[in-house]
Amino acid sequence: MNPPRTTAGGSIALATAWAMGAAFGWASMAVVVRYLEGRVPSWDVSFYRALVALLVGAGPMMWQKGRTVAALLPKRDLFTAYLVRGLVIFAAQAMYYHALMYMPLADAAVLNAAAPVFSALMAIFMLSERVGAGRWLLILLGFAGVVVIIRPGYQQVPFEAILALGSAALFALAAILNKRLVEIESGTSIVYGTNFVVAVCGLFIVLAWGVRPSWVDLGIIVLIGVTGAAAQYCISQALKFGDVSYVSPYEFVRVPLVALAAWLLFGQVPPLIFGLGAAMIFMSVFLLARHAARRPAPAPLAAR
């Protein structure tokens, strides 16, 4: 197996530290979403989170792109790409938040963490990537882990589990759509432009069917936006010091963190078979990432 690669001027220690920071950020966001307990619809949460991200990122964007309001808007020739990706991210976030609110936290987190498995499968059909039997086996291992966790036939598969898997598939699609943008735009611009579209999409839904949150719930929503923005920033920093094949498996660290928080804060104890399914998905994600290390210039992780 090849040793982990770094980017120019990179450091494995710093890449690891930032990637762990991202994992803590994603785990914290999942736990905070749970505290809403469905009082605010998941579509609204996606809008408010994007709005917080826009407010937090406005300063860095204007500093990077120019001190004008126009610097905050997606480029005109890339607007269609941002629109499609933003719609996908908006739906993915809303589906994931709904799953976090209404199903065991650890189950929602691990099913959503299967996104890299979907990415590998989509790359075969959408990007015409040529793969061998080994990569197909890794993809099948990941989906077998999903089957172990949801256990169809032994229990009724909850609708929320379908949403969690759907969010993983949509996040994977966003990563595929990201491949063109990363060749033109910086990571900061992609995250900001995507959040801009998410906020615009969410605004229409909030105005038509939204629920006015209480001040307490609004504070929770702001915390969701802050933890999500912090995780995105940590990922972007991690990718400055290590390539995606090294960084991406660390995102799976959020699964045991969420499981621990679910036990301590909500009394949710996953069954023993959950560990087997989670281990299968992790091995699939990890080995797919190591396989990607043999290919040049992997694309950055999708912004969530």
PDB file of C-alpha atoms in Angstrom:
ATOM      1  CA  MET A   1       0.000   0.000   0.000  1.00  0.00           C
ATOM      2  CA  ASN A   2       1.303   3.405  -0.912  1.00  0.00           C
ATOM      3  CA  PRO A   3       2.147   5.795   1.947  1.00  0.00           C
ATOM      4  CA  PRO A   4      -0.234   8.745   2.408  1.00  0.00           C
ATOM      5  CA  ARG A   5       0.517  11.656   0.105  1.00  0.00           C
ATOM      6  CA  THR A   6       0.639  15.304   1.057  1.00  0.00           C
ATOM      7  CA  THR A   7      -0.002  18.338  -1.049  1.00  0.00           C
ATOM      8  CA  ALA A   8       2.762  20.824  -1.804  1.00  0.00           C
ATOM      9  CA  GLY A   9       4.141  21.963   1.534  1.00  0.00           C
ATOM     10  CA  GLY A  10       1.822  19.507   3.267  1.00  0.00           C
ATOM     11  CA  SER A  11       2.025  17.781   6.616  1.00  0.00           C
ATOM     12  CA  ILE A  12       0.343  14.525   7.591  1.00  0.00           C
ATOM     13  CA  ALA A  13       0.102  15.662  11.225  1.00  0.00           C
ATOM     14  CA  LEU A  14      -1.699  18.871  10.276  1.00  0.00           C
ATOM     15  CA  ALA A  15      -3.920  17.067   7.759  1.00  0.00           C
ATOM     16  CA  THR A  16      -4.901  14.612  10.497  1.00  0.00           C
ATOM     17  CA  ALA A  17      -5.596  17.361  13.040  1.00  0.00           C
ATOM     18  CA  TRP A  18      -7.807  19.347  10.664  1.00  0.00           C
ATOM     19  CA  ALA A  19      -9.627  16.197   9.465  1.00  0.00           C
ATOM     20  CA  MET A  20     -10.359  15.241  13.077  1.00  0.00           C
ATOM     21  CA  GLY A  21     -11.630  18.761  13.652  1.00  0.00           C
ATOM     22  CA  ALA A  22     -14.029  18.301  10.745  1.00  0.00           C
ATOM     23  CA  ALA A  23     -15.244  15.000  12.201  1.00  0.00           C
ATOM     24  CA  PHE A  24     -15.960  16.698  15.538  1.00  0.00           C
ATOM     25  CA  GLY A  25     -17.759  19.494  13.663  1.00  0.00           C
ATOM     26  CA  TRP A  26     -20.005  17.104  11.714  1.00  0.00           C
ATOM     27  CA  ALA A  27     -20.719  15.070  14.872  1.00  0.00           C
ATOM     28  CA  SER A  28     -21.574  18.202  16.864  1.00  0.00           C
ATOM     29  CA  MET A  29     -23.890  19.391  14.108  1.00  0.00           C
ATOM     30  CA  ALA A  30     -25.755  16.057  14.104  1.00  0.00           C
ATOM     31  CA  VAL A  31     -26.257  16.168  17.873  1.00  0.00           C
ATOM     32  CA  VAL A  32     -27.464  19.786  17.789  1.00  0.00           C
ATOM     33  CA  VAL A  33     -29.972  18.969  15.029  1.00  0.00           C
ATOM     34  CA  ARG A  34     -31.440  16.288  17.293  1.00  0.00           C
ATOM     35  CA  TYR A  35     -32.229  18.882  19.951  1.00  0.00           C
ATOM     36  CA  LEU A  36     -34.741  20.530  17.601  1.00  0.00           C
ATOM     37  CA  GLU A  37     -36.887  17.369  17.915  1.00  0.00           C
ATOM     38  CA  GLY A  38     -38.843  18.264  14.802  1.00  0.00           C
ATOM     39  CA  ARG A  39     -40.076  21.640  16.078  1.00  0.00           C
ATOM     40  CA  VAL A  40     -38.556  23.258  12.993  1.00  0.00           C
ATOM     41  CA  PRO A  41     -38.941  21.456   9.623  1.00  0.00           C
ATOM     42  CA  SER A  42     -35.737  20.107   8.134  1.00  0.00           C
ATOM     43  CA  TRP A  43     -36.181  22.243   5.000  1.00  0.00           C
ATOM     44  CA  ASP A  44     -36.193  25.348   7.185  1.00  0.00           C
ATOM     45  CA  VAL A  45     -33.069  24.177   8.986  1.00  0.00           C
ATOM     46  CA  SER A  46     -31.249  23.782   5.665  1.00  0.00           C
ATOM     47  CA  PHE A  47     -32.161  27.379   4.760  1.00  0.00           C
ATOM     48  CA  TYR A  48     -31.128  28.866   8.092  1.00  0.00           C
ATOM     49  CA  ARG A  49     -27.884  26.938   8.133  1.00  0.00           C
ATOM     50  CA  ALA A  50     -27.014  28.243   4.655  1.00  0.00           C
ATOM     51  CA  LEU A  51     -27.904  31.773   5.761  1.00  0.00           C
ATOM     52  CA  VAL A  52     -25.555  31.507   8.755  1.00  0.00           C
ATOM     53  CA  ALA A  53     -22.810  30.155   6.487  1.00  0.00           C
ATOM     54  CA  LEU A  54     -23.277  33.122   4.138  1.00  0.00           C
ATOM     55  CA  LEU A  55     -23.016  35.614   6.991  1.00  0.00           C
ATOM     56  CA  VAL A  56     -19.952  33.886   8.449  1.00  0.00           C
ATOM     57  CA  GLY A  57     -18.234  33.542   5.062  1.00  0.00           C
ATOM     58  CA  ALA A  58     -19.008  37.009   3.665  1.00  0.00           C
ATOM     59  CA  GLY A  59     -15.886  38.560   5.171  1.00  0.00           C
ATOM     60  CA  PRO A  60     -13.409  35.958   3.886  1.00  0.00           C
ATOM     61  CA  MET A  61     -15.087  35.954   0.443  1.00  0.00           C
ATOM     62  CA  MET A  62     -14.884  39.731   0.064  1.00  0.00           C
ATOM     63  CA  TRP A  63     -11.283  39.685   1.249  1.00  0.00           C
ATOM     64  CA  GLN A  64     -10.423  36.960  -1.276  1.00  0.00           C
ATOM     65  CA  LYS A  65     -12.485  38.109  -4.272  1.00  0.00           C
ATOM     66  CA  GLY A  66     -12.747  41.882  -3.857  1.00  0.00           C
ATOM     67  CA  ARG A  67     -14.532  44.278  -1.561  1.00  0.00           C
ATOM     68  CA  THR A  68     -17.796  44.406  -3.493  1.00  0.00           C
ATOM     69  CA  VAL A  69     -21.185  42.734  -3.169  1.00  0.00           C
ATOM     70  CA  ALA A  70     -20.681  41.251  -6.645  1.00  0.00           C
ATOM     71  CA  ALA A  71     -17.807  39.200  -5.206  1.00  0.00           C
ATOM     72  CA  LEU A  72     -20.368  37.295  -3.141  1.00  0.00           C
ATOM     73  CA  LEU A  73     -22.421  36.155  -6.132  1.00  0.00           C
ATOM     74  CA  PRO A  74     -21.655  33.031  -8.224  1.00  0.00           C
ATOM     75  CA  LYS A  75     -20.023  33.750 -11.577  1.00  0.00           C
ATOM     76  CA  ARG A  76     -22.579  34.179 -14.341  1.00  0.00           C
ATOM     77  CA  ASP A  77     -21.043  31.528 -16.594  1.00  0.00           C
ATOM     78  CA  LEU A  78     -21.035  29.041 -13.699  1.00  0.00           C
ATOM     79  CA  PHE A  79     -24.490  29.873 -12.373  1.00  0.00           C
ATOM     80  CA  THR A  80     -26.125  26.761 -13.883  1.00  0.00           C
ATOM     81  CA  ALA A  81     -23.491  24.506 -12.300  1.00  0.00           C
ATOM     82  CA  TYR A  82     -24.004  26.192  -8.929  1.00  0.00           C
ATOM     83  CA  LEU A  83     -27.792  26.023  -9.299  1.00  0.00           C
ATOM     84  CA  VAL A  84     -27.831  22.270  -9.954  1.00  0.00           C
ATOM     85  CA  ARG A  85     -25.326  21.545  -7.195  1.00  0.00           C
ATOM     86  CA  GLY A  86     -27.133  23.847  -4.774  1.00  0.00           C
ATOM     87  CA  LEU A  87     -30.477  22.131  -5.387  1.00  0.00           C
ATOM     88  CA  VAL A  88     -28.857  18.739  -4.779  1.00  0.00           C
ATOM     89  CA  ILE A  89     -27.178  19.894  -1.571  1.00  0.00           C
ATOM     90  CA  PHE A  90     -30.380  21.542  -0.327  1.00  0.00           C
ATOM     91  CA  ALA A  91     -32.359  18.315  -0.752  1.00  0.00           C
ATOM     92  CA  ALA A  92     -29.548  16.202   0.725  1.00  0.00           C
ATOM     93  CA  GLN A  93     -29.251  18.377   3.824  1.00  0.00           C
ATOM     94  CA  ALA A  94     -32.996  18.474   4.443  1.00  0.00           C
ATOM     95  CA  MET A  95     -33.276  14.690   4.126  1.00  0.00           C
ATOM     96  CA  TYR A  96     -30.343  14.130   6.477  1.00  0.00           C
ATOM     97  CA  TYR A  97     -31.667  16.569   9.089  1.00  0.00           C
ATOM     98  CA  HIS A  98     -35.067  14.863   9.040  1.00  0.00           C
ATOM     99  CA  ALA A  99     -33.399  11.489   9.602  1.00  0.00           C
ATOM    100  CA  LEU A 100     -31.347  12.906  12.494  1.00  0.00           C
ATOM    101  CA  MET A 101     -34.498  14.236  14.149  1.00  0.00           C
ATOM    102  CA  TYR A 102     -36.591  11.082  13.954  1.00  0.00           C
ATOM    103  CA  MET A 103     -34.342   7.988  13.932  1.00  0.00           C
ATOM    104  CA  PRO A 104     -31.465   6.794  16.150  1.00  0.00           C
ATOM    105  CA  LEU A 105     -28.595   9.222  15.716  1.00  0.00           C
ATOM    106  CA  ALA A 106     -25.913   6.604  15.151  1.00  0.00           C
ATOM    107  CA  ASP A 107     -27.949   4.875  12.440  1.00  0.00           C
ATOM    108  CA  ALA A 108     -28.572   8.144  10.587  1.00  0.00           C
ATOM    109  CA  ALA A 109     -24.901   9.112  10.819  1.00  0.00           C
ATOM    110  CA  VAL A 110     -23.508   5.816   9.561  1.00  0.00           C
ATOM    111  CA  LEU A 111     -25.982   5.571   6.673  1.00  0.00           C
ATOM    112  CA  ASN A 112     -25.115   9.112   5.606  1.00  0.00           C
ATOM    113  CA  ALA A 113     -21.418   8.251   5.917  1.00  0.00           C
ATOM    114  CA  ALA A 114     -21.876   5.754   3.067  1.00  0.00           C
ATOM    115  CA  ALA A 115     -21.723   8.676   0.606  1.00  0.00           C
ATOM    116  CA  PRO A 116     -18.210   7.756  -0.668  1.00  0.00           C
ATOM    117  CA  VAL A 117     -19.525   4.305  -1.629  1.00  0.00           C
ATOM    118  CA  PHE A 118     -22.247   5.953  -3.727  1.00  0.00           C
ATOM    119  CA  SER A 119     -19.604   8.290  -5.188  1.00  0.00           C
ATOM    120  CA  ALA A 120     -17.495   5.349  -6.319  1.00  0.00           C
ATOM    121  CA  LEU A 121     -20.531   3.726  -7.940  1.00  0.00           C
ATOM    122  CA  MET A 122     -21.656   6.945  -9.662  1.00  0.00           C
ATOM    123  CA  ALA A 123     -18.154   7.615 -10.997  1.00  0.00           C
ATOM    124  CA  ILE A 124     -18.338   4.345 -12.897  1.00  0.00           C
ATOM    125  CA  PHE A 125     -21.535   5.260 -14.730  1.00  0.00           C
ATOM    126  CA  MET A 126     -21.378   9.066 -14.865  1.00  0.00           C
ATOM    127  CA  LEU A 127     -17.646   9.597 -15.390  1.00  0.00           C
ATOM    128  CA  SER A 128     -16.966   6.332 -17.267  1.00  0.00           C
ATOM    129  CA  GLU A 129     -14.223   5.352 -14.835  1.00  0.00           C
ATOM    130  CA  ARG A 130     -12.778   1.937 -15.571  1.00  0.00           C
ATOM    131  CA  VAL A 131     -12.707  -0.341 -12.546  1.00  0.00           C
ATOM    132  CA  GLY A 132     -11.625  -3.846 -11.769  1.00  0.00           C
ATOM    133  CA  ALA A 133     -13.129  -6.619  -9.691  1.00  0.00           C
ATOM    134  CA  GLY A 134     -11.433  -5.364  -6.518  1.00  0.00           C
ATOM    135  CA  ARG A 135     -13.190  -2.008  -6.584  1.00  0.00           C
ATOM    136  CA  TRP A 136     -16.539  -3.632  -7.345  1.00  0.00           C
ATOM    137  CA  LEU A 137     -16.075  -5.877  -4.298  1.00  0.00           C
ATOM    138  CA  LEU A 138     -15.368  -2.837  -2.100  1.00  0.00           C
ATOM    139  CA  ILE A 139     -18.532  -1.128  -3.324  1.00  0.00           C
ATOM    140  CA  LEU A 140     -20.542  -4.279  -2.630  1.00  0.00           C
ATOM    141  CA  LEU A 141     -18.962  -4.475   0.847  1.00  0.00           C
ATOM    142  CA  GLY A 142     -20.207  -0.964   1.602  1.00  0.00           C
ATOM    143  CA  PHE A 143     -23.747  -1.726   0.497  1.00  0.00           C
ATOM    144  CA  ALA A 144     -23.663  -5.008   2.433  1.00  0.00           C
ATOM    145  CA  GLY A 145     -22.858  -2.945   5.545  1.00  0.00           C
ATOM    146  CA  VAL A 146     -25.919  -0.802   4.839  1.00  0.00           C
ATOM    147  CA  VAL A 147     -28.075  -3.926   4.598  1.00  0.00           C
ATOM    148  CA  VAL A 148     -26.697  -5.194   7.924  1.00  0.00           C
ATOM    149  CA  ILE A 149     -27.647  -1.936   9.652  1.00  0.00           C
ATOM    150  CA  ILE A 150     -31.187  -1.542   8.295  1.00  0.00           C
ATOM    151  CA  ARG A 151     -31.831  -5.343   8.376  1.00  0.00           C
ATOM    152  CA  PRO A 152     -34.635  -5.547   5.795  1.00  0.00           C
ATOM    153  CA  GLY A 153     -36.778  -8.621   6.302  1.00  0.00           C
ATOM    154  CA  TYR A 154     -36.068  -8.744  10.026  1.00  0.00           C
ATOM    155  CA  GLN A 155     -37.630  -5.366  10.771  1.00  0.00           C
ATOM    156  CA  GLN A 156     -39.605  -2.777   8.894  1.00  0.00           C
ATOM    157  CA  VAL A 157     -37.208  -0.365   7.228  1.00  0.00           C
ATOM    158  CA  PRO A 158     -38.106   3.083   8.585  1.00  0.00           C
ATOM    159  CA  PHE A 159     -38.800   5.890   6.168  1.00  0.00           C
ATOM    160  CA  GLU A 160     -36.090   7.936   7.896  1.00  0.00           C
ATOM    161  CA  ALA A 161     -33.489   5.295   6.981  1.00  0.00           C
ATOM    162  CA  ILE A 162     -34.463   5.698   3.329  1.00  0.00           C
ATOM    163  CA  LEU A 163     -34.019   9.453   3.711  1.00  0.00           C
ATOM    164  CA  ALA A 164     -30.578   8.988   5.301  1.00  0.00           C
ATOM    165  CA  LEU A 165     -29.505   6.776   2.407  1.00  0.00           C
ATOM    166  CA  GLY A 166     -31.036   9.207  -0.074  1.00  0.00           C
ATOM    167  CA  SER A 167     -29.038  12.036   1.474  1.00  0.00           C
ATOM    168  CA  ALA A 168     -25.862   9.983   1.110  1.00  0.00           C
ATOM    169  CA  ALA A 169     -26.623   9.378  -2.574  1.00  0.00           C
ATOM    170  CA  LEU A 170     -27.297  13.090  -3.162  1.00  0.00           C
ATOM    171  CA  PHE A 171     -24.111  14.150  -1.350  1.00  0.00           C
ATOM    172  CA  ALA A 172     -22.267  11.689  -3.581  1.00  0.00           C
ATOM    173  CA  LEU A 173     -23.895  13.249  -6.635  1.00  0.00           C
ATOM    174  CA  ALA A 174     -22.793  16.680  -5.400  1.00  0.00           C
ATOM    175  CA  ALA A 175     -19.229  15.370  -5.197  1.00  0.00           C
ATOM    176  CA  ILE A 176     -19.432  14.203  -8.806  1.00  0.00           C
ATOM    177  CA  LEU A 177     -20.826  17.586  -9.891  1.00  0.00           C
ATOM    178  CA  ASN A 178     -17.983  19.199  -7.941  1.00  0.00           C
ATOM    179  CA  LYS A 179     -15.364  17.792 -10.282  1.00  0.00           C
ATOM    180  CA  ARG A 180     -15.883  20.501 -12.904  1.00  0.00           C
ATOM    181  CA  LEU A 181     -16.072  23.358 -10.423  1.00  0.00           C
ATOM    182  CA  VAL A 182     -12.827  22.486  -8.617  1.00  0.00           C
ATOM    183  CA  GLU A 183     -10.926  22.970 -11.858  1.00  0.00           C
ATOM    184  CA  ILE A 184     -12.125  26.593 -12.041  1.00  0.00           C
ATOM    185  CA  GLU A 185     -13.080  27.809  -8.568  1.00  0.00           C
ATOM    186  CA  SER A 186     -11.433  27.819  -5.146  1.00  0.00           C
ATOM    187  CA  GLY A 187     -12.865  25.728  -2.330  1.00  0.00           C
ATOM    188  CA  THR A 188     -14.063  28.872  -0.518  1.00  0.00           C
ATOM    189  CA  SER A 189     -15.936  30.065  -3.598  1.00  0.00           C
ATOM    190  CA  ILE A 190     -17.583  26.667  -4.127  1.00  0.00           C
ATOM    191  CA  VAL A 191     -18.777  26.458  -0.520  1.00  0.00           C
ATOM    192  CA  TYR A 192     -20.063  30.040  -0.566  1.00  0.00           C
ATOM    193  CA  GLY A 193     -21.696  29.771  -3.983  1.00  0.00           C
ATOM    194  CA  THR A 194     -23.414  26.525  -3.029  1.00  0.00           C
ATOM    195  CA  ASN A 195     -24.728  28.011   0.213  1.00  0.00           C
ATOM    196  CA  PHE A 196     -26.002  31.014  -1.751  1.00  0.00           C
ATOM    197  CA  VAL A 197     -28.163  28.756  -3.946  1.00  0.00           C
ATOM    198  CA  VAL A 198     -29.289  26.693  -0.934  1.00  0.00           C
ATOM    199  CA  ALA A 199     -30.373  29.868   0.857  1.00  0.00           C
ATOM    200  CA  VAL A 200     -32.303  31.126  -2.173  1.00  0.00           C
ATOM    201  CA  CYS A 201     -34.062  27.773  -2.632  1.00  0.00           C
ATOM    202  CA  GLY A 202     -34.853  27.544   1.059  1.00  0.00           C
ATOM    203  CA  LEU A 203     -36.153  31.105   1.187  1.00  0.00           C
ATOM    204  CA  PHE A 204     -39.035  30.266  -1.152  1.00  0.00           C
ATOM    205  CA  ILE A 205     -40.019  27.248   0.957  1.00  0.00           C
ATOM    206  CA  VAL A 206     -39.705  29.142   4.250  1.00  0.00           C
ATOM    207  CA  LEU A 207     -41.859  31.999   2.965  1.00  0.00           C
ATOM    208  CA  ALA A 208     -44.527  29.595   1.714  1.00  0.00           C
ATOM    209  CA  TRP A 209     -44.595  26.855   4.368  1.00  0.00           C
ATOM    210  CA  GLY A 210     -41.989  27.779   6.961  1.00  0.00           C
ATOM    211  CA  VAL A 211     -42.435  27.722  10.733  1.00  0.00           C
ATOM    212  CA  ARG A 212     -41.310  30.684  12.783  1.00  0.00           C
ATOM    213  CA  PRO A 213     -38.770  29.302  15.275  1.00  0.00           C
ATOM    214  CA  SER A 214     -38.704  30.353  18.911  1.00  0.00           C
ATOM    215  CA  TRP A 215     -35.675  32.274  20.149  1.00  0.00           C
ATOM    216  CA  VAL A 216     -34.323  29.086  21.737  1.00  0.00           C
ATOM    217  CA  ASP A 217     -34.746  27.109  18.527  1.00  0.00           C
ATOM    218  CA  LEU A 218     -33.223  29.972  16.546  1.00  0.00           C
ATOM    219  CA  GLY A 219     -30.161  29.764  18.773  1.00  0.00           C
ATOM    220  CA  ILE A 220     -29.946  26.021  18.103  1.00  0.00           C
ATOM    221  CA  ILE A 221     -30.228  26.668  14.356  1.00  0.00           C
ATOM    222  CA  VAL A 222     -27.421  29.238  14.521  1.00  0.00           C
ATOM    223  CA  LEU A 223     -25.287  26.651  16.334  1.00  0.00           C
ATOM    224  CA  ILE A 224     -26.029  24.160  13.529  1.00  0.00           C
ATOM    225  CA  GLY A 225     -24.781  26.712  11.015  1.00  0.00           C
ATOM    226  CA  VAL A 226     -21.651  27.478  13.031  1.00  0.00           C
ATOM    227  CA  THR A 227     -20.701  23.819  13.567  1.00  0.00           C
ATOM    228  CA  GLY A 228     -21.372  23.035   9.895  1.00  0.00           C
ATOM    229  CA  ALA A 229     -19.293  26.005   8.732  1.00  0.00           C
ATOM    230  CA  ALA A 230     -16.495  25.029  11.122  1.00  0.00           C
ATOM    231  CA  ALA A 231     -16.481  21.475   9.738  1.00  0.00           C
ATOM    232  CA  GLN A 232     -16.338  22.785   6.163  1.00  0.00           C
ATOM    233  CA  TYR A 233     -13.434  25.067   7.065  1.00  0.00           C
ATOM    234  CA  CYS A 234     -11.554  22.208   8.759  1.00  0.00           C
ATOM    235  CA  ILE A 235     -11.993  20.026   5.667  1.00  0.00           C
ATOM    236  CA  SER A 236     -10.673  22.764   3.390  1.00  0.00           C
ATOM    237  CA  GLN A 237      -7.659  23.205   5.686  1.00  0.00           C
ATOM    238  CA  ALA A 238      -7.043  19.451   5.865  1.00  0.00           C
ATOM    239  CA  LEU A 239      -6.946  19.277   2.073  1.00  0.00           C
ATOM    240  CA  LYS A 240      -4.191  21.894   2.041  1.00  0.00           C
ATOM    241  CA  PHE A 241      -1.912  19.480   3.900  1.00  0.00           C
ATOM    242  CA  GLY A 242      -3.053  16.042   2.658  1.00  0.00           C
ATOM    243  CA  ASP A 243      -4.850  14.677  -0.377  1.00  0.00           C
ATOM    244  CA  VAL A 244      -8.463  13.539  -0.359  1.00  0.00           C
ATOM    245  CA  SER A 245      -7.587   9.831  -0.251  1.00  0.00           C
ATOM    246  CA  TYR A 246      -5.967  10.420   3.147  1.00  0.00           C
ATOM    247  CA  VAL A 247      -8.459  12.933   4.541  1.00  0.00           C
ATOM    248  CA  SER A 248     -11.800  11.391   3.549  1.00  0.00           C
ATOM    249  CA  PRO A 249     -11.726   8.277   5.808  1.00  0.00           C
ATOM    250  CA  TYR A 250     -11.364  10.534   8.857  1.00  0.00           C
ATOM    251  CA  GLU A 251     -14.875  11.830   8.231  1.00  0.00           C
ATOM    252  CA  PHE A 252     -16.061   8.409   9.386  1.00  0.00           C
ATOM    253  CA  VAL A 253     -14.756   9.252  12.871  1.00  0.00           C
ATOM    254  CA  ARG A 254     -17.995  11.186  13.327  1.00  0.00           C
ATOM    255  CA  VAL A 255     -19.910   7.881  13.522  1.00  0.00           C
ATOM    256  CA  PRO A 256     -18.494   6.641  16.877  1.00  0.00           C
ATOM    257  CA  LEU A 257     -18.573  10.238  18.162  1.00  0.00           C
ATOM    258  CA  VAL A 258     -22.270  10.521  17.331  1.00  0.00           C
ATOM    259  CA  ALA A 259     -22.940   7.068  18.799  1.00  0.00           C
ATOM    260  CA  LEU A 260     -21.203   8.079  22.045  1.00  0.00           C
ATOM    261  CA  ALA A 261     -23.138  11.361  22.234  1.00  0.00           C
ATOM    262  CA  ALA A 262     -26.415   9.559  21.484  1.00  0.00           C
ATOM    263  CA  TRP A 263     -25.771   7.205  24.408  1.00  0.00           C
ATOM    264  CA  LEU A 264     -24.715   9.915  26.874  1.00  0.00           C
ATOM    265  CA  LEU A 265     -27.292  12.566  25.943  1.00  0.00           C
ATOM    266  CA  PHE A 266     -30.304  10.634  24.648  1.00  0.00           C
ATOM    267  CA  GLY A 267     -29.901   7.127  26.076  1.00  0.00           C
ATOM    268  CA  GLN A 268     -29.706   5.573  22.601  1.00  0.00           C
ATOM    269  CA  VAL A 269     -27.691   2.341  22.596  1.00  0.00           C
ATOM    270  CA  PRO A 270     -27.226   0.782  19.135  1.00  0.00           C
ATOM    271  CA  PRO A 271     -27.530  -3.020  18.866  1.00  0.00           C
ATOM    272  CA  LEU A 272     -24.373  -5.110  18.577  1.00  0.00           C
ATOM    273  CA  ILE A 273     -25.007  -5.779  14.888  1.00  0.00           C
ATOM    274  CA  PHE A 274     -24.685  -2.023  14.292  1.00  0.00           C
ATOM    275  CA  GLY A 275     -20.943  -2.360  14.953  1.00  0.00           C
ATOM    276  CA  LEU A 276     -20.601  -5.020  12.249  1.00  0.00           C
ATOM    277  CA  GLY A 277     -22.434  -2.922   9.649  1.00  0.00           C
ATOM    278  CA  ALA A 278     -20.493   0.216  10.578  1.00  0.00           C
ATOM    279  CA  ALA A 279     -17.195  -1.665  10.324  1.00  0.00           C
ATOM    280  CA  MET A 280     -18.115  -2.984   6.862  1.00  0.00           C
ATOM    281  CA  ILE A 281     -18.998   0.501   5.604  1.00  0.00           C
ATOM    282  CA  PHE A 282     -15.830   1.961   7.125  1.00  0.00           C
ATOM    283  CA  MET A 283     -13.616  -0.665   5.502  1.00  0.00           C
ATOM    284  CA  SER A 284     -15.303  -0.016   2.164  1.00  0.00           C
ATOM    285  CA  VAL A 285     -14.804   3.765   2.471  1.00  0.00           C
ATOM    286  CA  PHE A 286     -11.233   3.409   3.726  1.00  0.00           C
ATOM    287  CA  LEU A 287     -10.098   0.971   1.051  1.00  0.00           C
ATOM    288  CA  LEU A 288     -11.847   2.917  -1.712  1.00  0.00           C
ATOM    289  CA  ALA A 289      -9.959   6.004  -0.527  1.00  0.00           C
ATOM    290  CA  ARG A 290      -6.654   4.117  -0.503  1.00  0.00           C
ATOM    291  CA  HIS A 291      -7.440   2.882  -4.006  1.00  0.00           C
ATOM    292  CA  ALA A 292      -7.957   6.521  -5.034  1.00  0.00           C
ATOM    293  CA  ALA A 293      -4.467   7.291  -3.708  1.00  0.00           C
ATOM    294  CA  ARG A 294      -3.025   5.435  -6.700  1.00  0.00           C
ATOM    295  CA  ARG A 295      -4.759   7.846  -9.087  1.00  0.00           C
ATOM    296  CA  PRO A 296      -3.439  11.357  -9.712  1.00  0.00           C
ATOM    297  CA  ALA A 297      -5.169  14.598  -8.700  1.00  0.00           C
ATOM    298  CA  PRO A 298      -8.205  13.426  -6.767  1.00  0.00           C
ATOM    299  CA  ALA A 299     -11.031  15.933  -6.457  1.00  0.00           C
ATOM    300  CA  PRO A 300     -11.746  17.695  -3.151  1.00  0.00           C
ATOM    301  CA  LEU A 301     -14.514  16.533  -0.883  1.00  0.00           C
ATOM    302  CA  ALA A 302     -18.014  17.805  -1.507  1.00  0.00           C
ATOM    303  CA  ALA A 303     -19.048  20.798   0.565  1.00  0.00           C
ATOM    304  CA  ARG A 304     -21.976  19.997   2.825  1.00  0.00           C
TER     305      ARG A 304
END
